[in-house]
XYZ file of N, CA, C and O in Angstrom:
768
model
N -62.624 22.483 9.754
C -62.758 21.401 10.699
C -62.702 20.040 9.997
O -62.067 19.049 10.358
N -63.574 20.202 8.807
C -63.321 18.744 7.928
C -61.856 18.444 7.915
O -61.344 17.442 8.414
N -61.293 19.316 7.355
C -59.388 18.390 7.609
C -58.370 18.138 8.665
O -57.237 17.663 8.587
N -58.995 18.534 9.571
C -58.799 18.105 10.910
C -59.107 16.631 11.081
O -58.390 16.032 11.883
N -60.112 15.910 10.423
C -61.017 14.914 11.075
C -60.275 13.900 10.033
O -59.677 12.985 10.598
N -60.222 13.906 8.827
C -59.339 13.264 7.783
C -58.084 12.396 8.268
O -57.863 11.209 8.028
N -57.289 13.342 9.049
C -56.054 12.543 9.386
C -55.992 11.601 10.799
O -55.057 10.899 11.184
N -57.463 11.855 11.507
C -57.594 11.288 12.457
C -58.380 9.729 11.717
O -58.094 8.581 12.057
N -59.139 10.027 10.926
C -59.521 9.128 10.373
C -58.588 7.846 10.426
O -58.541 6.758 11.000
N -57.951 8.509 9.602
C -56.698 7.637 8.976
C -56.040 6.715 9.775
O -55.837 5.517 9.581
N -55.683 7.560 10.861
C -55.009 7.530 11.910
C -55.608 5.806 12.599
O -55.057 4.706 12.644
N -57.165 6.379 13.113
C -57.509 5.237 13.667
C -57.963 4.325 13.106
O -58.092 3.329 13.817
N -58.390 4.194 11.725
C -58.022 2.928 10.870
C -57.070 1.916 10.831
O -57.048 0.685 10.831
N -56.328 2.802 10.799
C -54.689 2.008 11.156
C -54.436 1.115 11.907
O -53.963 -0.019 11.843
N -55.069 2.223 13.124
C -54.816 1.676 14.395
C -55.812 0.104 14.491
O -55.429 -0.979 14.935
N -57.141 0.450 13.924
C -57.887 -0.650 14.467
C -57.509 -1.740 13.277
O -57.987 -2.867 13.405
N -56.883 -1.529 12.412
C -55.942 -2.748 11.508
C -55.384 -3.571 12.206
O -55.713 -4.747 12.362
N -54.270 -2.860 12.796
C -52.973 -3.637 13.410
C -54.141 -4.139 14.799
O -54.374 -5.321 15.049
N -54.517 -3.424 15.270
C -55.208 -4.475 16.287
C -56.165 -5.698 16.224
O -56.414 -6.495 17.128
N -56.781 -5.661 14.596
C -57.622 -6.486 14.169
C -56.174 -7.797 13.890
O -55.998 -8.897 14.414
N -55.656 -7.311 13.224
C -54.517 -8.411 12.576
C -53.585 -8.919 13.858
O -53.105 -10.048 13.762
N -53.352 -8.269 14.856
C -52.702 -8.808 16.146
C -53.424 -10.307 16.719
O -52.949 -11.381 17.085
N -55.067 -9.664 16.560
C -55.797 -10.418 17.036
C -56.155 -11.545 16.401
O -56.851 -12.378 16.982
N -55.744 -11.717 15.171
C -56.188 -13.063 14.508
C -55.053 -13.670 14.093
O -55.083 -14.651 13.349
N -53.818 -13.070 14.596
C -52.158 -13.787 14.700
C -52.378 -14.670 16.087
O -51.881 -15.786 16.234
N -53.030 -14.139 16.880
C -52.826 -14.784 18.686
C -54.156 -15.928 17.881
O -53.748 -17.089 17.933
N -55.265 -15.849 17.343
C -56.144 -16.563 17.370
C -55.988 -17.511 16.544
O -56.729 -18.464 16.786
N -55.245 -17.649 15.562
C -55.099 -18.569 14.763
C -53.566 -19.364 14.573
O -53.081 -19.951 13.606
N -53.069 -19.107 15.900
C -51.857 -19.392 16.997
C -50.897 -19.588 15.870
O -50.318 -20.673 15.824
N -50.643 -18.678 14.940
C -49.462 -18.296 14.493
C -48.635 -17.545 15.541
O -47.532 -18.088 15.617
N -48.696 -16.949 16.021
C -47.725 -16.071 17.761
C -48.713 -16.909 18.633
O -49.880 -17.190 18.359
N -48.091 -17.203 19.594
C -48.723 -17.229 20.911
C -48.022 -16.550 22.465
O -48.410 -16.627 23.630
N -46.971 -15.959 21.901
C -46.385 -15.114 23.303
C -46.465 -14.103 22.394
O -46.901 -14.107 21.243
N -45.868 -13.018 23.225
C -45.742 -11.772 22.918
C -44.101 -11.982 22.375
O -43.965 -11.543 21.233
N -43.304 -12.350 22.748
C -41.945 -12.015 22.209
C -41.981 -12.942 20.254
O -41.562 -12.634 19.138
N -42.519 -13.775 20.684
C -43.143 -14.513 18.870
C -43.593 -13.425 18.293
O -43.235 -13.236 17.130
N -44.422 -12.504 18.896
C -45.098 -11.042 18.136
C -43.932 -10.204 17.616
O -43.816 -9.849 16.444
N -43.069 -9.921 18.618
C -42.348 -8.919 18.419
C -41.058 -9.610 17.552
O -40.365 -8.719 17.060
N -40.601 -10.876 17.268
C -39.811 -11.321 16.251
C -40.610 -11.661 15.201
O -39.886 -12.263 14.408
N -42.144 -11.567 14.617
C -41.865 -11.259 13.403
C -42.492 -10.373 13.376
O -43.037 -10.710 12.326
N -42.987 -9.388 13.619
C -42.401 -7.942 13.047
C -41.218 -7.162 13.802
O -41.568 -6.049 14.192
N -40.291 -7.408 14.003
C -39.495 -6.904 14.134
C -37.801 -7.805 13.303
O -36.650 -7.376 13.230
N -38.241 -8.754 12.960
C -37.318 -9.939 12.240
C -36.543 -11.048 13.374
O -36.449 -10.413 14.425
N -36.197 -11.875 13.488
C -36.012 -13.137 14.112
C -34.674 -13.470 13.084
O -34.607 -13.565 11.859
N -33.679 -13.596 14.125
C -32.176 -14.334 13.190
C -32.839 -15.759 12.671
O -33.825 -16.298 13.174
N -32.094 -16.224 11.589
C -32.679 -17.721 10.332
C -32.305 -18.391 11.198
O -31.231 -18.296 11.791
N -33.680 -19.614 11.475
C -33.460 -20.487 12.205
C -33.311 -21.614 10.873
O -33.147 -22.830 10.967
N -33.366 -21.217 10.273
C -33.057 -22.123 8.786
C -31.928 -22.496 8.435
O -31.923 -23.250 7.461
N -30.947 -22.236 8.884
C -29.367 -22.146 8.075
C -29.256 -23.174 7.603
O -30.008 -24.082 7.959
N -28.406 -23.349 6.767
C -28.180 -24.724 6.046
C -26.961 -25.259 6.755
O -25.867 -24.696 6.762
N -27.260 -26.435 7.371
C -25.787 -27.137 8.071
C -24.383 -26.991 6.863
O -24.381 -27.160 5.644
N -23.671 -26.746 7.473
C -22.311 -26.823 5.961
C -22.279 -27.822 5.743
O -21.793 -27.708 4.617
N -22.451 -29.324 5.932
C -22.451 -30.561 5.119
C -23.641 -30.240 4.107
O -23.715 -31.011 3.151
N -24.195 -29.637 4.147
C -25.180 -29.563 2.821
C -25.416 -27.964 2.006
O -26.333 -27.524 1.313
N -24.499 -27.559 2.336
C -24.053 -26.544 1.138
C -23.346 -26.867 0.049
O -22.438 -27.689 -0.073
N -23.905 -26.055 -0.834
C -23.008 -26.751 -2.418
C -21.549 -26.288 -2.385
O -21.087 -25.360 -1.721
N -20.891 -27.136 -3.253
C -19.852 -26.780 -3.406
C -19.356 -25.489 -4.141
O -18.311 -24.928 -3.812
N -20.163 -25.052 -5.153
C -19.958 -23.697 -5.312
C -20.378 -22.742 -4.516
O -20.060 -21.662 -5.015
N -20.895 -22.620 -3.598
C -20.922 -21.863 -2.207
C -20.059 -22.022 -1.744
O -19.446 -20.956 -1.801
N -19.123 -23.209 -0.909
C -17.701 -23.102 -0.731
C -16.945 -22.250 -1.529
O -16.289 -21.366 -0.979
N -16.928 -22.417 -3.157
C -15.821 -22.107 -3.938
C -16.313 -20.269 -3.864
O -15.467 -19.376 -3.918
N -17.462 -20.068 -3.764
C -17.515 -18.388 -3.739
C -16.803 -18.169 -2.192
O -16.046 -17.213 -2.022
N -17.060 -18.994 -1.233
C -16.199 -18.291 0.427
C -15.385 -18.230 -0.144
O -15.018 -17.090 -0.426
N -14.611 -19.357 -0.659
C -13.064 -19.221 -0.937
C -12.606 -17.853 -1.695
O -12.084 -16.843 -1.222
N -12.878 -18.077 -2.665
C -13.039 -16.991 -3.626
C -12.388 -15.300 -3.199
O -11.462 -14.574 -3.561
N -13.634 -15.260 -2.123
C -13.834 -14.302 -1.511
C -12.595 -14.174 -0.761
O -11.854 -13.212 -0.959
N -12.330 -15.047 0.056
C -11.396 -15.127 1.191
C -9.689 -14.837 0.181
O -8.646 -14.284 0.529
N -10.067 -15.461 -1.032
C -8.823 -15.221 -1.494
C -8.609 -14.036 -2.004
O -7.418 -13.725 -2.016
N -9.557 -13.030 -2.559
C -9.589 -12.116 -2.771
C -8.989 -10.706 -1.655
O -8.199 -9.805 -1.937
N -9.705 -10.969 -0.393
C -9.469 -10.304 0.419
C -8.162 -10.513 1.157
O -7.659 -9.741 1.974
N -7.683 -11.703 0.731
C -6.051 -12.313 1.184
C -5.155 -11.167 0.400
O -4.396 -10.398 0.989
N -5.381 -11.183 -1.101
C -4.687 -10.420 -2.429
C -4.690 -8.830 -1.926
O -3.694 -8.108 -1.881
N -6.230 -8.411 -1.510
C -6.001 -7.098 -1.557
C -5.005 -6.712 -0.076
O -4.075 -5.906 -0.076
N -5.450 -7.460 1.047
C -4.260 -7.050 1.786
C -2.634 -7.522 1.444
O -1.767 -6.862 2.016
N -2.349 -8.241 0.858
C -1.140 -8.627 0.275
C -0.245 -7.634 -0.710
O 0.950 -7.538 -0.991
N -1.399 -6.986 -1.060
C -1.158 -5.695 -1.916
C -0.474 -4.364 -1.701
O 0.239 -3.585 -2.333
N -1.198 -4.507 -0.152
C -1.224 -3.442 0.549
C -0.377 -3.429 1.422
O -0.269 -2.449 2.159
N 0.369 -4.444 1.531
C 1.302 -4.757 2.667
C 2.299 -4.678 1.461
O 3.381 -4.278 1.890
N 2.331 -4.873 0.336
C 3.734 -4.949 -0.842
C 3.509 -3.605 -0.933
O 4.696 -3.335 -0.752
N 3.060 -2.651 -1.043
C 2.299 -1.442 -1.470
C 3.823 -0.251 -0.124
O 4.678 0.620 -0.281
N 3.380 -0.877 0.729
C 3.834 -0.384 1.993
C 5.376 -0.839 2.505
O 6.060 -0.334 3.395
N 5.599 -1.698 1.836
C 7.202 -2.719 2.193
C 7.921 -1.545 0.822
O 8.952 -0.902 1.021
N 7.323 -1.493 -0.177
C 7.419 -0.890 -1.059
C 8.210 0.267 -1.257
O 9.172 0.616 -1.941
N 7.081 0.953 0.006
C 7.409 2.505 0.208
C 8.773 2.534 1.100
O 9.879 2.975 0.786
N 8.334 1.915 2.328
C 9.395 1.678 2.886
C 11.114 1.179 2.198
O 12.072 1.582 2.857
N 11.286 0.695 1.465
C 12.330 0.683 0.906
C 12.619 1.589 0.322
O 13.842 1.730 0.303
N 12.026 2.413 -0.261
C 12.348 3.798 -1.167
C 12.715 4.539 0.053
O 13.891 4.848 0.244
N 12.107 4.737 0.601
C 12.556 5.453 1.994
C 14.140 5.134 2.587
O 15.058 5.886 2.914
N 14.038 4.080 2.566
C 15.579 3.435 3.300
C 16.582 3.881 2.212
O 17.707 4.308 2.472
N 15.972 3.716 0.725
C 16.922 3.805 -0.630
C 17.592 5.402 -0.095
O 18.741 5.754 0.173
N 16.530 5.983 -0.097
C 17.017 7.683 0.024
C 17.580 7.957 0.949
O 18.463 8.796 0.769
N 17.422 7.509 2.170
C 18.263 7.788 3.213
C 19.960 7.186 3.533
O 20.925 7.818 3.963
N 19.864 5.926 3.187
C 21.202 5.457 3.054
C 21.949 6.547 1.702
O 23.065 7.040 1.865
N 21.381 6.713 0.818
C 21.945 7.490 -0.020
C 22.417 8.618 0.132
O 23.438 9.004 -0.438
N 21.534 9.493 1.156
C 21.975 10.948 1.917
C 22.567 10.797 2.862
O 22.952 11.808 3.450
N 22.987 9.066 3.572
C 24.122 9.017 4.490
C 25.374 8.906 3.795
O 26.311 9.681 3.984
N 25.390 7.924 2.976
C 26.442 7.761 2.099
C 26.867 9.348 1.841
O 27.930 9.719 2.339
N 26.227 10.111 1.228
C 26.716 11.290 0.840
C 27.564 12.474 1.956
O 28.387 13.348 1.685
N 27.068 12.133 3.033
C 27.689 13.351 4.144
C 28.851 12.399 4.194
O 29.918 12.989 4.026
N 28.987 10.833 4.412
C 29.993 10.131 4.784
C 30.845 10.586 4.109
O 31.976 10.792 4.550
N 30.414 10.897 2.636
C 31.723 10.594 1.696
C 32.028 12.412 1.987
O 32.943 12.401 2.810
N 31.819 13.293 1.807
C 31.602 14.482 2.443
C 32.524 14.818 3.653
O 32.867 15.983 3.851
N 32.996 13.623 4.602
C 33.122 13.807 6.058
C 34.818 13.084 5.707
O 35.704 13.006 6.558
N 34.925 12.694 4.496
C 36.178 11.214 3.685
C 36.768 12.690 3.554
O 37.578 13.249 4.293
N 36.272 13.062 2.655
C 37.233 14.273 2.101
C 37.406 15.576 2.982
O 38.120 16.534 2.685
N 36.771 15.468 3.910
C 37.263 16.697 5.301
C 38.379 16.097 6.099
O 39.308 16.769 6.546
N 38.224 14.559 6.290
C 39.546 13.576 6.591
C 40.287 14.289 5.857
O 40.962 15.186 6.362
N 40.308 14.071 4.719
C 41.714 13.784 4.021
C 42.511 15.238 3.652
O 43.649 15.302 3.188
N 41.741 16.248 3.933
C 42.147 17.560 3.767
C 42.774 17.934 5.143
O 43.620 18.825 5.224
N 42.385 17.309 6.102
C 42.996 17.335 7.683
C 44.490 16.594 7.515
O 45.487 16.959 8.139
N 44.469 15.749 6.784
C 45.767 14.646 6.828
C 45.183 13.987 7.597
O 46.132 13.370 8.080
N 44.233 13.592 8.153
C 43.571 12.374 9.702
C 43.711 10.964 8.547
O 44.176 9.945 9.059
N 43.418 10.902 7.388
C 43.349 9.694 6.338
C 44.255 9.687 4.854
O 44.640 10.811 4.530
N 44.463 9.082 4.348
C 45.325 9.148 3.384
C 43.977 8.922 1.772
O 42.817 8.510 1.785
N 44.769 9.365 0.723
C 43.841 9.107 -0.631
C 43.322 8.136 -0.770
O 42.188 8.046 -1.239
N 44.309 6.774 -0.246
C 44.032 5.967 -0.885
C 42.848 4.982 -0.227
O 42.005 4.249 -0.743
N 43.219 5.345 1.288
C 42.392 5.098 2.063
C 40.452 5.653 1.445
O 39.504 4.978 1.041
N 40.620 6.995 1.646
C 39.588 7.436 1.259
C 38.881 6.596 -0.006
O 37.777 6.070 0.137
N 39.497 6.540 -1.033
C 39.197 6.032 -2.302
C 38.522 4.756 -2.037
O 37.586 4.404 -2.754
N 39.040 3.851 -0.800
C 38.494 2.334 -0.264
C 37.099 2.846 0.057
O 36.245 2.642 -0.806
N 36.893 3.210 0.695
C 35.706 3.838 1.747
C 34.741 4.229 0.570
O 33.733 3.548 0.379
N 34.924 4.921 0.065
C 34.096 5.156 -1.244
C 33.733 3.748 -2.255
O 32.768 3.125 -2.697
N 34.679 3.749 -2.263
C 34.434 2.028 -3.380
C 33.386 1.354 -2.302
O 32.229 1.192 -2.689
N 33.647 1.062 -1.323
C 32.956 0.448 -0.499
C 31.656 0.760 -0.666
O 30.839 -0.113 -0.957
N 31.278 2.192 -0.480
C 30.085 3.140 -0.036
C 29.502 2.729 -1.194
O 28.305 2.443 -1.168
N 30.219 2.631 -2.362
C 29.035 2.564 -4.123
C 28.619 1.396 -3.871
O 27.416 1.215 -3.683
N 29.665 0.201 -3.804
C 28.788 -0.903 -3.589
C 27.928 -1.605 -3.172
O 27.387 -2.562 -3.726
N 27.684 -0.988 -1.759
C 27.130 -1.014 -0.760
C 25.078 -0.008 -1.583
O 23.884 -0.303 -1.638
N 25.847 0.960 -1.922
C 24.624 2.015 -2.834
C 24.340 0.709 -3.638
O 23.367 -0.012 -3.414
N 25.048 0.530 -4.361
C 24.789 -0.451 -5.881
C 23.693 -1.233 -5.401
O 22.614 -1.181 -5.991
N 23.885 -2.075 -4.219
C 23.295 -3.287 -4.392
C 21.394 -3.486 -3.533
O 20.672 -4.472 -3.388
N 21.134 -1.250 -2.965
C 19.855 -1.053 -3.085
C 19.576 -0.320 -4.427
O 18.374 -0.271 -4.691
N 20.151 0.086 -5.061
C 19.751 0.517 -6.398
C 19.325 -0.374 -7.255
O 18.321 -0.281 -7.961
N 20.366 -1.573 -7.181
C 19.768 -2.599 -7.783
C 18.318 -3.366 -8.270
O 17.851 -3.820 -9.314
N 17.945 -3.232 -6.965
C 16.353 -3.741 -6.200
C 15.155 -2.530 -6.225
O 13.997 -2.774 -5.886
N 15.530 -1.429 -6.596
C 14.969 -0.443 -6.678
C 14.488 -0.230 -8.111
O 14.981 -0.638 -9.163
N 12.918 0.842 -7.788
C 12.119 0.935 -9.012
C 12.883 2.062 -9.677
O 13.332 2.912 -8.907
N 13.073 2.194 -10.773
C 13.533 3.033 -11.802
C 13.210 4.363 -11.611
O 14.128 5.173 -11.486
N 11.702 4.833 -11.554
C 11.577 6.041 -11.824
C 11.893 6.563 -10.297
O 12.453 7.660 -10.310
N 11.656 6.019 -8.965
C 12.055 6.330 -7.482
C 13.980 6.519 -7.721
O 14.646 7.499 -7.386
N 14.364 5.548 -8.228
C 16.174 5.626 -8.186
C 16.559 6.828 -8.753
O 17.623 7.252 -8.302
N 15.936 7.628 -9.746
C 15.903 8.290 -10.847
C 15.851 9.681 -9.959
O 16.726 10.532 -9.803
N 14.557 9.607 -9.451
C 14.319 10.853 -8.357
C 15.028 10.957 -7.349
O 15.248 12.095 -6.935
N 15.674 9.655 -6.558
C 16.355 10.283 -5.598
C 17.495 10.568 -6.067
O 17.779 11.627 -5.508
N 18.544 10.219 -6.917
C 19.840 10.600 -7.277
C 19.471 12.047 -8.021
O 20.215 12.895 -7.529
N 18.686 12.582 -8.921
C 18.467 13.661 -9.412
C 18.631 14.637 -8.191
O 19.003 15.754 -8.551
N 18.442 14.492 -6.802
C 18.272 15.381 -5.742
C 19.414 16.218 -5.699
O 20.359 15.449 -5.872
N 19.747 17.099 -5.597
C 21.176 17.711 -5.149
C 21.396 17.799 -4.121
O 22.226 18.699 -3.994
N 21.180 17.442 -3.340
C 21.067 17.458 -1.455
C 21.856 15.579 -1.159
O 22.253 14.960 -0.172
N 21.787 15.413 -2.027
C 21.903 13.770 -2.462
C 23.656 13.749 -2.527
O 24.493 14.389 -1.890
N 23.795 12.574 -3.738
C 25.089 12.494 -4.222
C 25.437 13.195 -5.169
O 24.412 13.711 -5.617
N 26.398 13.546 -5.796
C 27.717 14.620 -6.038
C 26.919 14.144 -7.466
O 26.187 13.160 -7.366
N 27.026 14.743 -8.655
C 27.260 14.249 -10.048
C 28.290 12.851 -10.259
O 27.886 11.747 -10.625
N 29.345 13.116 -10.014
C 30.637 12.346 -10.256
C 30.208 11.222 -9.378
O 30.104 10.244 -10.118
N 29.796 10.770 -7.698
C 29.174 10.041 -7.121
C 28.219 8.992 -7.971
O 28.273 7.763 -7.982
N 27.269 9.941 -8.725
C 25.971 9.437 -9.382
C 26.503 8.371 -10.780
O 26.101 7.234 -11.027
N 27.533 9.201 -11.545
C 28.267 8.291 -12.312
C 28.735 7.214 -12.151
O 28.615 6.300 -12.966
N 29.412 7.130 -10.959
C 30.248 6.348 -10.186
C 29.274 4.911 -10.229
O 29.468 3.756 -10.607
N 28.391 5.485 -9.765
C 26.960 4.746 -8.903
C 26.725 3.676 -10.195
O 26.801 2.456 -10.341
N 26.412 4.777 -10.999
C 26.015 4.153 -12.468
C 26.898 3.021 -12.726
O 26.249 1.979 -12.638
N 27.806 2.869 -12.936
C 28.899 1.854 -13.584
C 28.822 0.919 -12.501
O 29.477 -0.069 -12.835
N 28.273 0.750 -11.229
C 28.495 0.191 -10.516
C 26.679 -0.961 -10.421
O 25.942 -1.708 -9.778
N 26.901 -0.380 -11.389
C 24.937 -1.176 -12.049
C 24.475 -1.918 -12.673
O 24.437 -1.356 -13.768
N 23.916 -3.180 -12.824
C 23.712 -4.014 -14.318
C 23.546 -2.832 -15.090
O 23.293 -1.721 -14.624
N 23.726 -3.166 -16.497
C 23.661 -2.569 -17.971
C 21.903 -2.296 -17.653
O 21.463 -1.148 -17.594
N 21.139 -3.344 -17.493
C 19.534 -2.917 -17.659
C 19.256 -1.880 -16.542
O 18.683 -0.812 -16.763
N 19.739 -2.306 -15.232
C 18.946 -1.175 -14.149
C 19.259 0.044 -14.743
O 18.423 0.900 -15.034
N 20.713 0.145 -14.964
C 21.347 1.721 -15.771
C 20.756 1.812 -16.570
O 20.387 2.978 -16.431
N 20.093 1.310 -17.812
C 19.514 2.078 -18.779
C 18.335 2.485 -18.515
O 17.861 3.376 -19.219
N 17.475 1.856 -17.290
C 15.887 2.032 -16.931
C 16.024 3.147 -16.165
O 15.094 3.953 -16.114
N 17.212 3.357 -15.452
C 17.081 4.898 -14.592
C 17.736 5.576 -15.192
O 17.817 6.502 -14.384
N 18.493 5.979 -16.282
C 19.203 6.405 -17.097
C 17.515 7.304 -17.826
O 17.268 8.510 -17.854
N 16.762 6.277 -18.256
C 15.797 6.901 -19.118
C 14.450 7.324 -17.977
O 13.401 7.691 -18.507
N 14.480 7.293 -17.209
C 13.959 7.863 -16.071
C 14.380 9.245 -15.461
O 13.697 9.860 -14.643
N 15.643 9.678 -15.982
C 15.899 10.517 -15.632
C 15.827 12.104 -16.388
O 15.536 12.073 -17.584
N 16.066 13.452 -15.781
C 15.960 14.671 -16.798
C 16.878 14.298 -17.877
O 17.960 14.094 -17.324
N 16.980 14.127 -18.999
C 17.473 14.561 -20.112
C 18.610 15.154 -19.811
O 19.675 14.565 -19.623
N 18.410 16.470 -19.747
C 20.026 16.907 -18.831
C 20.761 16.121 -18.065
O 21.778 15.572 -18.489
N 20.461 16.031 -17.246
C 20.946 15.325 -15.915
C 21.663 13.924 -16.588
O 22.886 13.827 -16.489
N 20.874 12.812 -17.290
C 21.249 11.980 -17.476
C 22.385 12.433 -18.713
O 23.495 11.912 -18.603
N 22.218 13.150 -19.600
C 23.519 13.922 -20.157
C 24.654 13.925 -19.666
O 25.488 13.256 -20.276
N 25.038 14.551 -18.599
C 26.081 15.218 -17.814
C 26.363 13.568 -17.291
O 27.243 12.805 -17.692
N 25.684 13.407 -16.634
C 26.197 11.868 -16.292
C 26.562 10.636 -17.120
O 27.147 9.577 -16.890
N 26.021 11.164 -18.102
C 26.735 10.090 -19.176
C 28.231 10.483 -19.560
O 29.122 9.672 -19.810
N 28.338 11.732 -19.563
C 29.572 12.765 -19.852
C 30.624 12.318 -18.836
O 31.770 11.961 -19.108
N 30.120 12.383 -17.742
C 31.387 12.084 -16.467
C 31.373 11.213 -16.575
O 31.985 10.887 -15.558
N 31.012 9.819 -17.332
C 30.954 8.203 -16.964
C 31.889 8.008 -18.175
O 32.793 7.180 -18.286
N 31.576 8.732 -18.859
C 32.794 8.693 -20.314
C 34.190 8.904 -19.834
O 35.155 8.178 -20.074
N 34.161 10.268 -18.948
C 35.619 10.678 -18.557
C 36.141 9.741 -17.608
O 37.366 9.865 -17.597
N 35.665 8.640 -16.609
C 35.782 8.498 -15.792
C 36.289 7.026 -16.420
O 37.005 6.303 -15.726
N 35.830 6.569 -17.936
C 36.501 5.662 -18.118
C 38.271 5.502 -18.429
O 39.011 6.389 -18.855
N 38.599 4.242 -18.104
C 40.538 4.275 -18.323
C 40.777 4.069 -19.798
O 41.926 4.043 -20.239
């Protein structure tokens, strides 16, 4: 029975605390309503704020700061994403180009187009390739031409010569070992 009585103890100690201390908040007219009671113990928004004409200037320079920070990381994230998106477009124009040129030489086996014709259309098609390869990250250019679902070997060569000297050597060394082999091989033959 004694530890039964212990926690009641306790209990109403407590209780007659907060009612002692209620009572000498109303009496010594620190609160005088009830809602004054219940904002401070319960907290009250700062009626203190500091007007912004009298904030320091390094308080400005941390908003800023801040604001510029959070400008950068979405800026990031939006280059991050424009990013992707172009690799995306890179690969797909590239696997159009490829059925096109694909669809040149089903022409020309029909007689519907002539060689030389075809040969335009292609020149066209690299240049047209060339000038997102250009703008494109190395090790992404690297992966999508490596694809075989992609452009032809001889295509990929083609592609190559049709490249500043630097982009070609950055996806050149981006690429399998093999792969960039063989393509160095057909870029040799392919010279006059």
């Amino acid at each position: 029975m004694k530890f039964l009585l212990v926690p009641f103890m306790i209990i109403g100690m407590f209780v007659s605390f907060t009612a002692a201390l209620i009572a000498m908040l109303f009496l010594t007219e620190t609160v005088t309503t009830e809602e004054e009671l219940r904002a401070l113990f319960l907290g009250a928004p700062d009626t203190l704020e500091v007007v912004e004409e009298f904030r320091r200037s390094e308080d400005r320079l941390q908003i800023m700061f801040e604001l510029a920070e959070e400008y950068r990381a979405l800026q990031e994230q939006t280059y991050q994403e424009a990013e992707r998106l172009r690799d995306s477009l890179a690969a797909q124009r590239t696997q159009l180009k490829a059925l096109e040129d694909s669809l040149l030489q089903e022409q020309q086996r029909l007689g519907m187009i002539s060689e030389s014709r075809r040969r335009e259309v292609q020149e066209h098609n690299l240049e047209i390739l060339a000038t997102f390869y250009e703008n494109l990250r190395a090790p992404r250019a690297a992966e999508i031409l490596q694809q075989e679902s992609q452009l032809s070997e001889t295509a990929v060569a083609a592609l190559m010569t049709k490249l500043s000297p630097r982009q070609m050597a950055r996806i050149m060394g981006e690429m399998n070992p093999d792969f960039a082999a063989r393509i160095t091989r057909i870029m040799k033959e392919q010279q006059p």
